[in-house]
């Protein structure tokens, strides 16, 4: 299932555009930007979930943060 797309104009630094084109090719530029935006939104949503949890329950336990860090780093 494919989502409908919209054409938007964005302004980014030339150096960033060049790096994207090097990695994705000129034809893959929009897909790269779409994936990057989706990733960034997922990180923002995760941050909001943690902030909502901490607002209700207090800070996450240090042991849990250490476990998450070890898992993140493949330990």
PDB file of C-alpha atoms in Angstrom:
ATOM      1  CA  UNK A   1       0.000   0.000   0.000  1.00  0.00           C
ATOM      2  CA  UNK A   2       1.486   3.316  -1.038  1.00  0.00           C
ATOM      3  CA  UNK A   3       0.738   6.595   0.685  1.00  0.00           C
ATOM      4  CA  UNK A   4      -0.141   9.686  -1.282  1.00  0.00           C
ATOM      5  CA  UNK A   5       2.798  12.028  -1.619  1.00  0.00           C
ATOM      6  CA  UNK A   6       2.941  15.802  -1.664  1.00  0.00           C
ATOM      7  CA  UNK A   7       5.525  18.001  -3.277  1.00  0.00           C
ATOM      8  CA  UNK A   8       7.204  20.420  -0.869  1.00  0.00           C
ATOM      9  CA  UNK A   9      10.052  22.833  -1.335  1.00  0.00           C
ATOM     10  CA  UNK A  10      12.709  22.796   1.379  1.00  0.00           C
ATOM     11  CA  UNK A  11      15.911  24.727   1.841  1.00  0.00           C
ATOM     12  CA  UNK A  12      18.937  22.859   3.164  1.00  0.00           C
ATOM     13  CA  UNK A  13      22.627  23.552   3.277  1.00  0.00           C
ATOM     14  CA  UNK A  14      24.474  22.741   0.060  1.00  0.00           C
ATOM     15  CA  UNK A  15      26.940  20.500   1.915  1.00  0.00           C
ATOM     16  CA  UNK A  16      24.073  18.393   3.293  1.00  0.00           C
ATOM     17  CA  UNK A  17      22.434  18.117  -0.132  1.00  0.00           C
ATOM     18  CA  UNK A  18      25.732  17.015  -1.660  1.00  0.00           C
ATOM     19  CA  UNK A  19      26.234  14.334   0.983  1.00  0.00           C
ATOM     20  CA  UNK A  20      22.706  13.011   0.449  1.00  0.00           C
ATOM     21  CA  UNK A  21      23.202  12.874  -3.326  1.00  0.00           C
ATOM     22  CA  UNK A  22      26.516  11.048  -2.867  1.00  0.00           C
ATOM     23  CA  UNK A  23      24.794   8.367  -0.825  1.00  0.00           C
ATOM     24  CA  UNK A  24      21.343   8.181  -2.403  1.00  0.00           C
ATOM     25  CA  UNK A  25      21.963   9.409  -5.922  1.00  0.00           C
ATOM     26  CA  UNK A  26      20.072  12.331  -7.417  1.00  0.00           C
ATOM     27  CA  UNK A  27      17.025  10.120  -8.018  1.00  0.00           C
ATOM     28  CA  UNK A  28      16.934   8.923  -4.418  1.00  0.00           C
ATOM     29  CA  UNK A  29      17.038  12.348  -2.825  1.00  0.00           C
ATOM     30  CA  UNK A  30      13.329  12.558  -1.952  1.00  0.00           C
ATOM     31  CA  UNK A  31      13.271   9.013  -0.557  1.00  0.00           C
ATOM     32  CA  UNK A  32      16.293   9.807   1.600  1.00  0.00           C
ATOM     33  CA  UNK A  33      14.670  12.957   2.994  1.00  0.00           C
ATOM     34  CA  UNK A  34      11.374  11.102   3.575  1.00  0.00           C
ATOM     35  CA  UNK A  35      13.154   8.333   5.513  1.00  0.00           C
ATOM     36  CA  UNK A  36      15.189  10.848   7.524  1.00  0.00           C
ATOM     37  CA  UNK A  37      12.061  12.804   8.474  1.00  0.00           C
ATOM     38  CA  UNK A  38      10.249   9.605   9.444  1.00  0.00           C
ATOM     39  CA  UNK A  39      13.205   8.584  11.637  1.00  0.00           C
ATOM     40  CA  UNK A  40      13.359  12.014  13.293  1.00  0.00           C
ATOM     41  CA  UNK A  41       9.608  11.937  13.994  1.00  0.00           C
ATOM     42  CA  UNK A  42       9.954   8.495  15.607  1.00  0.00           C
ATOM     43  CA  UNK A  43      12.692   9.844  17.890  1.00  0.00           C
ATOM     44  CA  UNK A  44      10.522  12.832  18.838  1.00  0.00           C
ATOM     45  CA  UNK A  45       7.585  10.524  19.613  1.00  0.00           C
ATOM     46  CA  UNK A  46       9.817   8.323  21.782  1.00  0.00           C
ATOM     47  CA  UNK A  47      11.039  11.407  23.640  1.00  0.00           C
ATOM     48  CA  UNK A  48       7.435  12.504  24.217  1.00  0.00           C
ATOM     49  CA  UNK A  49       6.554   9.061  25.606  1.00  0.00           C
ATOM     50  CA  UNK A  50       9.455   9.215  28.071  1.00  0.00           C
ATOM     51  CA  UNK A  51       8.576  12.773  29.092  1.00  0.00           C
ATOM     52  CA  UNK A  52       4.917  11.805  29.650  1.00  0.00           C
ATOM     53  CA  UNK A  53       5.972   8.778  31.704  1.00  0.00           C
ATOM     54  CA  UNK A  54       8.359  10.834  33.834  1.00  0.00           C
ATOM     55  CA  UNK A  55       5.755  13.537  34.380  1.00  0.00           C
ATOM     56  CA  UNK A  56       3.403  10.925  35.843  1.00  0.00           C
ATOM     57  CA  UNK A  57       5.841   8.508  37.493  1.00  0.00           C
ATOM     58  CA  UNK A  58       9.030  10.437  38.114  1.00  0.00           C
ATOM     59  CA  UNK A  59      12.430   9.823  36.537  1.00  0.00           C
ATOM     60  CA  UNK A  60      13.187   6.494  34.920  1.00  0.00           C
ATOM     61  CA  UNK A  61      15.178   4.250  37.280  1.00  0.00           C
ATOM     62  CA  UNK A  62      18.956   4.449  36.794  1.00  0.00           C
ATOM     63  CA  UNK A  63      19.148   0.646  36.490  1.00  0.00           C
ATOM     64  CA  UNK A  64      16.737   0.728  33.558  1.00  0.00           C
ATOM     65  CA  UNK A  65      18.698   3.499  31.843  1.00  0.00           C
ATOM     66  CA  UNK A  66      21.914   1.491  32.261  1.00  0.00           C
ATOM     67  CA  UNK A  67      20.233  -1.625  30.841  1.00  0.00           C
ATOM     68  CA  UNK A  68      18.935   0.326  27.855  1.00  0.00           C
ATOM     69  CA  UNK A  69      22.411   1.790  27.282  1.00  0.00           C
ATOM     70  CA  UNK A  70      24.015  -1.668  27.362  1.00  0.00           C
ATOM     71  CA  UNK A  71      21.407  -3.021  24.947  1.00  0.00           C
ATOM     72  CA  UNK A  72      21.829  -0.012  22.633  1.00  0.00           C
ATOM     73  CA  UNK A  73      25.591  -0.606  22.528  1.00  0.00           C
ATOM     74  CA  UNK A  74      25.194  -4.364  21.938  1.00  0.00           C
ATOM     75  CA  UNK A  75      26.489  -5.473  25.306  1.00  0.00           C
TER      76      UNK A  75
END
